[in-house]
mmCIF file of C-alpha atoms in Angstrom:
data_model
loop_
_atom_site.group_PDB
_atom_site.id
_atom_site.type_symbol
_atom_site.label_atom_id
_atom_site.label_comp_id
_atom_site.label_asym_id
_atom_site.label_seq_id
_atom_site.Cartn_x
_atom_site.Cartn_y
_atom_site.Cartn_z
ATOM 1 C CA UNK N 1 0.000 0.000 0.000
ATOM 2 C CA UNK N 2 2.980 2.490 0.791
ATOM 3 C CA UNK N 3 4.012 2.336 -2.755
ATOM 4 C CA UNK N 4 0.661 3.511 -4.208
ATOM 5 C CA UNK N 5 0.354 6.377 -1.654
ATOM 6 C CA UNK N 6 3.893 7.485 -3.283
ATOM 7 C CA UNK N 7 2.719 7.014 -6.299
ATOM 8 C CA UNK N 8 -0.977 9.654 -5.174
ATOM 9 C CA UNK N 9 1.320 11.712 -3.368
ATOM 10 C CA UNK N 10 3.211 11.985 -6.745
ATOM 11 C CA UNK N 11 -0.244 12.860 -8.755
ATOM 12 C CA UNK N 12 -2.278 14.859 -6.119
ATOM 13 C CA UNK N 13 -1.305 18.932 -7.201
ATOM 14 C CA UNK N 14 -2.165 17.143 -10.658
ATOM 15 C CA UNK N 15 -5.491 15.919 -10.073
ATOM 16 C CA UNK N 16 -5.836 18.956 -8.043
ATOM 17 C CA UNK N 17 -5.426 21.591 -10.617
ATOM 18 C CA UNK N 18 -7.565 19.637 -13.576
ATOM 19 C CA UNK N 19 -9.863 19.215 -10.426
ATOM 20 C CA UNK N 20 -10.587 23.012 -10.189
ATOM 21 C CA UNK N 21 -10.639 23.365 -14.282
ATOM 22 C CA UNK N 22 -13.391 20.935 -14.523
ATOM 23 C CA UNK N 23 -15.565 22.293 -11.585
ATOM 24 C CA UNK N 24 -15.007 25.567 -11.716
ATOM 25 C CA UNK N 25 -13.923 26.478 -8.303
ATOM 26 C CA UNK N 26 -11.229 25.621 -6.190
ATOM 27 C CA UNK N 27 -12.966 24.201 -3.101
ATOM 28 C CA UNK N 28 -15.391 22.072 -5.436
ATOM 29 C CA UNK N 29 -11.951 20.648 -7.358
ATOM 30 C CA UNK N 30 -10.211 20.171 -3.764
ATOM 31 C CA UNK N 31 -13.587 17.768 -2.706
ATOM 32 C CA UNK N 32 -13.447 16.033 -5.545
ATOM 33 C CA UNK N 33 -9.705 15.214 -5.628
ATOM 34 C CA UNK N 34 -10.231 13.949 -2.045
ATOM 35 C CA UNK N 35 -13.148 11.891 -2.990
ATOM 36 C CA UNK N 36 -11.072 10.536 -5.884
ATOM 37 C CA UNK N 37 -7.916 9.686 -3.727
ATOM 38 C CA UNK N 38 -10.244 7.685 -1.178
ATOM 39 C CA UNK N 39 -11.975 5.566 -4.094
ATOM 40 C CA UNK N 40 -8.000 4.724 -5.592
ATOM 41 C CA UNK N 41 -6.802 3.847 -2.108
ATOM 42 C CA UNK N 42 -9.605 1.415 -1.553
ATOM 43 C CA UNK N 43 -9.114 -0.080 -4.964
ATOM 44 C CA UNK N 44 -5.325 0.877 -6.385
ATOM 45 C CA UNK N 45 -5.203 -1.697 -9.281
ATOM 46 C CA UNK N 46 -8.575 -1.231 -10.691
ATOM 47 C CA UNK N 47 -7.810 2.731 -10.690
ATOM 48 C CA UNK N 48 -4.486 2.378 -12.244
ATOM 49 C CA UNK N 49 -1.933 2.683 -9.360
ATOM 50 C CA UNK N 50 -0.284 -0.210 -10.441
ATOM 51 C CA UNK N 51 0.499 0.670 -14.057
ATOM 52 C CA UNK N 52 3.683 3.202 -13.331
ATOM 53 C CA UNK N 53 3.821 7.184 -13.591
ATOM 54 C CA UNK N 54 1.707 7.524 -17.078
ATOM 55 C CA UNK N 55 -0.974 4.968 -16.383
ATOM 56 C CA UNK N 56 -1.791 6.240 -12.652
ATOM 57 C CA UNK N 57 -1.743 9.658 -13.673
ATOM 58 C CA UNK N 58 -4.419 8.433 -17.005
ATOM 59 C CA UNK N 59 -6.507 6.346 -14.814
ATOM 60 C CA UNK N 60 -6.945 9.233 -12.295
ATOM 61 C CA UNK N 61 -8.049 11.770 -14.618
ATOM 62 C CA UNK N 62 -10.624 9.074 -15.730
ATOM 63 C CA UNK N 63 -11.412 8.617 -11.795
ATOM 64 C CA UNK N 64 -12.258 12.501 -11.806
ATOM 65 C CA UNK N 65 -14.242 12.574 -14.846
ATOM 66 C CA UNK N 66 -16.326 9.612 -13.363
ATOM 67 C CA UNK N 67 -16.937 10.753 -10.023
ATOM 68 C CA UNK N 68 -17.612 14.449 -11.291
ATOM 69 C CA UNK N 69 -20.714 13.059 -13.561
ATOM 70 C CA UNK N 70 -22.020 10.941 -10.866
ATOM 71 C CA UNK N 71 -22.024 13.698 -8.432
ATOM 72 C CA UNK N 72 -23.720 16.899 -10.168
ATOM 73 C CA UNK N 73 -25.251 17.797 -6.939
ATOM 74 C CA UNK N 74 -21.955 18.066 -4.849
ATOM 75 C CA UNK N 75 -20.168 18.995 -7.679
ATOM 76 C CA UNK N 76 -22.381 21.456 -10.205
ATOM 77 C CA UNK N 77 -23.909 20.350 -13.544
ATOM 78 C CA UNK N 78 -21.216 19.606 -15.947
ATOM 79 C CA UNK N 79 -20.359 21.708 -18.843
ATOM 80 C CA UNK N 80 -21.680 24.055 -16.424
ATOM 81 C CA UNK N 81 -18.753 25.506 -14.082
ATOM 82 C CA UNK N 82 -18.801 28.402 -12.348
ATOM 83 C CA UNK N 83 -18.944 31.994 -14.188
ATOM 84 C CA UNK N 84 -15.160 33.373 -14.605
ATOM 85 C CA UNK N 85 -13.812 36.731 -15.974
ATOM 86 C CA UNK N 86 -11.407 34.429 -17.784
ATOM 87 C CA UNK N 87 -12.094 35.061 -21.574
ATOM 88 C CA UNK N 88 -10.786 31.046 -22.569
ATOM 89 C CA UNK N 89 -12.922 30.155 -19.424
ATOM 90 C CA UNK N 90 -16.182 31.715 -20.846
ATOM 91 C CA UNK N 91 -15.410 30.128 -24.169
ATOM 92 C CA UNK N 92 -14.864 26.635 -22.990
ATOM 93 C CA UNK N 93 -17.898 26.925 -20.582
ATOM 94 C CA UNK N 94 -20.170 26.966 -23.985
ATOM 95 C CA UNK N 95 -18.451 24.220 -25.539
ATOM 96 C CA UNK N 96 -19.798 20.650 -25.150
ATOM 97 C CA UNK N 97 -18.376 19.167 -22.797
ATOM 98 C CA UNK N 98 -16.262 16.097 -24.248
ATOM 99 C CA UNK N 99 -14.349 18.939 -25.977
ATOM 100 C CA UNK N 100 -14.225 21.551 -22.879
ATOM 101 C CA UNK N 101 -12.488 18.123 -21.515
ATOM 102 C CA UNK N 102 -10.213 17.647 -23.879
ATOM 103 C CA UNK N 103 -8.879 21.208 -24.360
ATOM 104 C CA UNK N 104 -8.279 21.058 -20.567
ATOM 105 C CA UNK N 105 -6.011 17.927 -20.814
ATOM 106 C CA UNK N 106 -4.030 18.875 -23.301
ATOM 107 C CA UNK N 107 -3.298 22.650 -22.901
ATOM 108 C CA UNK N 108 -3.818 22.446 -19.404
ATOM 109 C CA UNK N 109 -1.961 19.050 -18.028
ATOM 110 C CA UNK N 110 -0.619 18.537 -21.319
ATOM 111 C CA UNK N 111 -1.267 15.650 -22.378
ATOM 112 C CA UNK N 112 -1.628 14.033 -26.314
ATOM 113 C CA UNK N 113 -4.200 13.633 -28.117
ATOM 114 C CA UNK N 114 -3.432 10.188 -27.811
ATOM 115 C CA UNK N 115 -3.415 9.885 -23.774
ATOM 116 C CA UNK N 116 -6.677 12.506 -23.945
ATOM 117 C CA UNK N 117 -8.355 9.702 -26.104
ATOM 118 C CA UNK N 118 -7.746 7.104 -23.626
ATOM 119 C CA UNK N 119 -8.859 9.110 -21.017
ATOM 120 C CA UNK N 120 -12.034 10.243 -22.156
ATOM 121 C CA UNK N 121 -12.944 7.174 -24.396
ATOM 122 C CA UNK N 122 -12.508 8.991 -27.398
ATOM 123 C CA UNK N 123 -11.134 7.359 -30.768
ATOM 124 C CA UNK N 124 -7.935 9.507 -32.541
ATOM 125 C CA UNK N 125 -9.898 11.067 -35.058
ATOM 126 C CA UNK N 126 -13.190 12.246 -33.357
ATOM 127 C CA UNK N 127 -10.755 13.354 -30.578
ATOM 128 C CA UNK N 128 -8.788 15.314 -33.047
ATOM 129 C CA UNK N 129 -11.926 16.821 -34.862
ATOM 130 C CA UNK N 130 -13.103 17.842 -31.197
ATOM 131 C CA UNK N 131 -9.571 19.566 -30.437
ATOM 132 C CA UNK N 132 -9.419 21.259 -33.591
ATOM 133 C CA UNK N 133 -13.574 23.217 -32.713
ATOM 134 C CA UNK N 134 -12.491 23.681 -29.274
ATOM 135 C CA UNK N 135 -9.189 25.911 -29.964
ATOM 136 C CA UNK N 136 -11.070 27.641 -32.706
ATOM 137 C CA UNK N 137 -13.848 28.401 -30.672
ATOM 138 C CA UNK N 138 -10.987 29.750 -28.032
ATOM 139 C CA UNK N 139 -9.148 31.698 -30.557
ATOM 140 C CA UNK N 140 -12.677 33.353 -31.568
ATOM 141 C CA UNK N 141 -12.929 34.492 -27.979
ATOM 142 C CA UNK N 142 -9.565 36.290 -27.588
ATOM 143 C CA UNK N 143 -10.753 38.281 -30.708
ATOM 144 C CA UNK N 144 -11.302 42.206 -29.589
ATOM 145 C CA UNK N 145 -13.318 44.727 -31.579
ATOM 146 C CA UNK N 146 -10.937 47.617 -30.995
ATOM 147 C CA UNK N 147 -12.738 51.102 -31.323
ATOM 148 C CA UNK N 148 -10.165 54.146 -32.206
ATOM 149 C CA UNK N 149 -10.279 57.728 -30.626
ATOM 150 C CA UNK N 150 -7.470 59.556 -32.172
ATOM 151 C CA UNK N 151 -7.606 62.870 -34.251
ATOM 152 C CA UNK N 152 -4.802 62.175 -35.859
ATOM 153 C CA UNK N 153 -5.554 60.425 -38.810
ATOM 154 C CA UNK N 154 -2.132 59.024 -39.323
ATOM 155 C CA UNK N 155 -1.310 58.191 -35.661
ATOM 156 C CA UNK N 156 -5.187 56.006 -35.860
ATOM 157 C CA UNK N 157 -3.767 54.387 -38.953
ATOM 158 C CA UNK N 158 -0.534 53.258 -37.299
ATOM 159 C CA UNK N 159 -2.846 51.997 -34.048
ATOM 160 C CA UNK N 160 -5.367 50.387 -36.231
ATOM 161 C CA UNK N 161 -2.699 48.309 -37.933
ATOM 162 C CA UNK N 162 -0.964 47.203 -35.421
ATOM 163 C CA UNK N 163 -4.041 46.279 -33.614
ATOM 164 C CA UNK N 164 -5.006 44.011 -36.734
ATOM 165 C CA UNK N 165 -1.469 42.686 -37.037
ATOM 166 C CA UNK N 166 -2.444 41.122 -33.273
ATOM 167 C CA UNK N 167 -5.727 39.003 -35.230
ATOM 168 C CA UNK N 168 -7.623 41.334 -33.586
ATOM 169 C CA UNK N 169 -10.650 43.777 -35.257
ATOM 170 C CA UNK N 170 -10.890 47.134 -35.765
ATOM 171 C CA UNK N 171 -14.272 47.967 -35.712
ATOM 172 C CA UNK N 172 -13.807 52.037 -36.083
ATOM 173 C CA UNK N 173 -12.015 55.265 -35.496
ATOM 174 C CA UNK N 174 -13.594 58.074 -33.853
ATOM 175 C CA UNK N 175 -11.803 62.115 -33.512
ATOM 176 C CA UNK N 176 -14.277 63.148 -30.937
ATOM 177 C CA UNK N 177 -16.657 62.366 -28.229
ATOM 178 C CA UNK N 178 -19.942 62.513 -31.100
ATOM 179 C CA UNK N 179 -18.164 59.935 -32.809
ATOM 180 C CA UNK N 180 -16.961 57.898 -30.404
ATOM 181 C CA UNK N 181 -20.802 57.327 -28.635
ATOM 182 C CA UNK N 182 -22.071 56.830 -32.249
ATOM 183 C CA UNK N 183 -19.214 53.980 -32.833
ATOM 184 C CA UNK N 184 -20.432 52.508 -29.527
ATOM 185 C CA UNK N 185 -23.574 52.214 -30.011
ATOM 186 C CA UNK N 186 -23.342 50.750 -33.808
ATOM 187 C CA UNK N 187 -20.627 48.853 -34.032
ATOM 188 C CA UNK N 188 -20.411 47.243 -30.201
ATOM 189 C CA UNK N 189 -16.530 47.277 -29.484
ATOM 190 C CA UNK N 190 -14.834 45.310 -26.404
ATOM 191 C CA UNK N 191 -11.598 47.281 -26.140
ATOM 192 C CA UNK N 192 -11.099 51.412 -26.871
ATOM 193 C CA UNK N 193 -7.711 53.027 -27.512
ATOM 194 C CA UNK N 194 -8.399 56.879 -26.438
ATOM 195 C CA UNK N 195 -6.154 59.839 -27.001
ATOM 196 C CA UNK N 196 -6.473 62.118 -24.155
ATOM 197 C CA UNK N 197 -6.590 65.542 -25.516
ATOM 198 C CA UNK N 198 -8.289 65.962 -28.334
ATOM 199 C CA UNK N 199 -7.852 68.628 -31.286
ATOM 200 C CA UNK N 200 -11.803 69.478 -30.687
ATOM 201 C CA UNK N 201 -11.117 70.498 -26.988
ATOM 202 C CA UNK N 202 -12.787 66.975 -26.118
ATOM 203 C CA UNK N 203 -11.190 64.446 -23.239
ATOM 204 C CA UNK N 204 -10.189 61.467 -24.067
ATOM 205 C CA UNK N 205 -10.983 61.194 -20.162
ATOM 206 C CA UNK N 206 -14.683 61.617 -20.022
ATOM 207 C CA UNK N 207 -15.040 59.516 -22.854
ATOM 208 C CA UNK N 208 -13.780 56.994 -21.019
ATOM 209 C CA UNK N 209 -16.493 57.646 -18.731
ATOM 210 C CA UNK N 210 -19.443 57.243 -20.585
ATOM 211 C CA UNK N 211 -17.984 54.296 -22.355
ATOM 212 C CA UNK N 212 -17.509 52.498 -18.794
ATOM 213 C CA UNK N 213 -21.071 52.795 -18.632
ATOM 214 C CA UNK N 214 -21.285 49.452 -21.436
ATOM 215 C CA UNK N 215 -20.730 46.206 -20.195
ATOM 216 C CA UNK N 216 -17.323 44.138 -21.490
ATOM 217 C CA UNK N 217 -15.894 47.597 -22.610
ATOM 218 C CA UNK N 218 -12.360 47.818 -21.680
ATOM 219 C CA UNK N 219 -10.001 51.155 -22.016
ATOM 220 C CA UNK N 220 -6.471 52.148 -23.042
ATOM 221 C CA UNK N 221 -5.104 55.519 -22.931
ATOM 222 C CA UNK N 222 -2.485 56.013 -25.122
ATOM 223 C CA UNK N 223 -1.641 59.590 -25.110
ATOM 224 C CA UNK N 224 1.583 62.055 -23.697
ATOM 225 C CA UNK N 225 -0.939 63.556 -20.900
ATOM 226 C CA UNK N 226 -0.983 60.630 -18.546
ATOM 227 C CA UNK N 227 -0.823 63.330 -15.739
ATOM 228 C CA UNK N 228 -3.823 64.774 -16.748
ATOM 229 C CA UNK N 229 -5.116 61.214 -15.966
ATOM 230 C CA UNK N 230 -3.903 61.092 -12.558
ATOM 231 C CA UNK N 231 -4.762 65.187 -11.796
ATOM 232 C CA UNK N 232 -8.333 63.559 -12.031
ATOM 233 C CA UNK N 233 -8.102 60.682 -10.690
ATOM 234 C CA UNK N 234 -9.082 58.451 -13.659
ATOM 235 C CA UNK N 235 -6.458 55.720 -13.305
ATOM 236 C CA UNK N 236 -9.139 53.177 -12.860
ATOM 237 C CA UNK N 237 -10.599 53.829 -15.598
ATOM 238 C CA UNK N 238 -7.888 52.078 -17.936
ATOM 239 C CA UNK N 239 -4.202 51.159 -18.470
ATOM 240 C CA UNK N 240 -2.648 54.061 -19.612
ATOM 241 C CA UNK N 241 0.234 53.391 -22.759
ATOM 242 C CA UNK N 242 2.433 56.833 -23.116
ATOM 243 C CA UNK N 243 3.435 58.518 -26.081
ATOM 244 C CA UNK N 244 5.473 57.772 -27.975
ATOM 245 C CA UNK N 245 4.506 54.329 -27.538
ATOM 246 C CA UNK N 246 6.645 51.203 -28.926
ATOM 247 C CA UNK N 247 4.490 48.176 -30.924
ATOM 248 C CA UNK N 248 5.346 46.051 -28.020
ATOM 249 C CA UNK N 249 4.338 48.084 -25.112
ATOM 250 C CA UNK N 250 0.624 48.614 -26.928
ATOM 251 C CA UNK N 251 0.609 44.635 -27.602
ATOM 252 C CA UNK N 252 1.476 44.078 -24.113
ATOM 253 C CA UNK N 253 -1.570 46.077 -22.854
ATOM 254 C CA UNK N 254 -3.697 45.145 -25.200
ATOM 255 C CA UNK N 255 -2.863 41.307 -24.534
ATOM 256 C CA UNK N 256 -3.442 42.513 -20.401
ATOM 257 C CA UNK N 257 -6.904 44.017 -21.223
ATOM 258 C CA UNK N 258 -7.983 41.078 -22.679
ATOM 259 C CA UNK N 259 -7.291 38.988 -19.147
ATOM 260 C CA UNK N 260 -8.589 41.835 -16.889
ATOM 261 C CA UNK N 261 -11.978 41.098 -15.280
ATOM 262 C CA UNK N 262 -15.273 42.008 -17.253
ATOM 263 C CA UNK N 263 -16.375 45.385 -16.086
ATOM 264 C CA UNK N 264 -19.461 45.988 -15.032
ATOM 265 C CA UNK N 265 -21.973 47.885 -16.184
ATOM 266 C CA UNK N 266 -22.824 51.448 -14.119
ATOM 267 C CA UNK N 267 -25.814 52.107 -15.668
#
């Protein structure tokens, strides 16, 4: 018996951390994990403990899927885990569940295709096809539509390609706070690059405002007046990227918007 304990003890911040992918939360994922331990210590060779490194660690993720279905009312309906801020979360929450599963074990606990097969009693090819929707329908969800407020026409240019260059779409440009409310309201963007002084005596800053008022709407000053940001206390309101800016120092925030919790809506 002491050699399969090694051989949990060896698997358990494994199990744990699929655990808490699959249910959602961490104190679901830690139950379940302890639930699956105690059913593999009552019956090692039948759950895999026998069968070295790769086969326990296999048989255990099987022994979480298993127990997770049979429990829905400890352990929340699954497909269905807890809402996250996460923006691959959200996506794989709407995905059906055989592929949520297999996206998790192999970008997650990085596994092959092959060993996620086994696992989930998949054959090669469905399990490919599966792989194949679920990190398109991931790559869909990292997709931005990037509003522009900039009056200079060249300087939006330059933002708007680089924000393409990163997949992403933009879905407008806007010189002034007219524009700007007009873009939001017909073309629904989920990120907005604002200039901070603008040539029509408009702020960049109360723009920011009334945009914050939109649920999923995140903001990124990029501007040379980042004091004026802090003289009224806006900071919250978005990253701030100074002028002159460099390509990576944009992509960077950009890429850190994406990840930031949804905002919520104020009005």
């Amino acid at each position: 018996m002491l050699v399969y304990e090694c051989e949990l003890f060896e698997v358990v911040p494994i199990l744990r951390r699929y655990a808490r992918a699959l249910t959602g939360a961490t104190d679901r994922g830690d139950v379940l994990v302890t639930r699956c331990v105690e059913a593999a210590m009552m019956a090692p060779s039948r759950f895999g403990l026998n069968r070295g490194a790769e086969g326990a660690r296999l048989s255990m993720y099987a022994l979480l899927n298993l127990l997770f279905d049979r429990s829905p009312e400890e352990f929340g309906p699954p497909g269905r885990p807890l809402p996250s801020p996460h923006p691959i979360e959200r996506a794989l929450a709407d995905l059906p569940e055989a592929d949520r599963r297999l996206y998790l074990l192999t970008a997650l606990e990085g596994l092959s295709i092959r060993q996620a097969a086994k696992v989930l009693q998949l054959s090669a090819g469905e399990s490919i096809d599966r792989l194949k929707a679920a990190r398109a329908r991931v790559r869909t969800a990292m997709v931005q539509r990037v509003m522009v407020v900039e009056d200079n026409a060249l300087l939006a240019m330059e933002l708007g390609e680089l924000v393409a260059d990163m997949g992403h779409v933009v879905c407008g440009t806007a010189g002034n706070e007219t524009e700007a409310l007009a873009l939001l309201k017909a073309e629904r963007p989920t990120l907005a690059l604002l200039d901070v002084r603008l040539a029509d005596g408009g702020s960049g800053i109360e723009i920011a405002r009334r945009l914050k008022r939109v649920r999923d709407l995140r903001t990124i000053f990029v501007t040379a007046f980042d004091d004026d940001i802090r003289a009224l206390d806006a900071r919250h309101l978005g990253q701030i990227v100074r002028k002159p800016f460099t390509n990576a120092g944009l992509q960077a925030a950009i890429s850190r918007a994406i990840f930031m919790p949804q905002p919520v809506a104020l009005a």
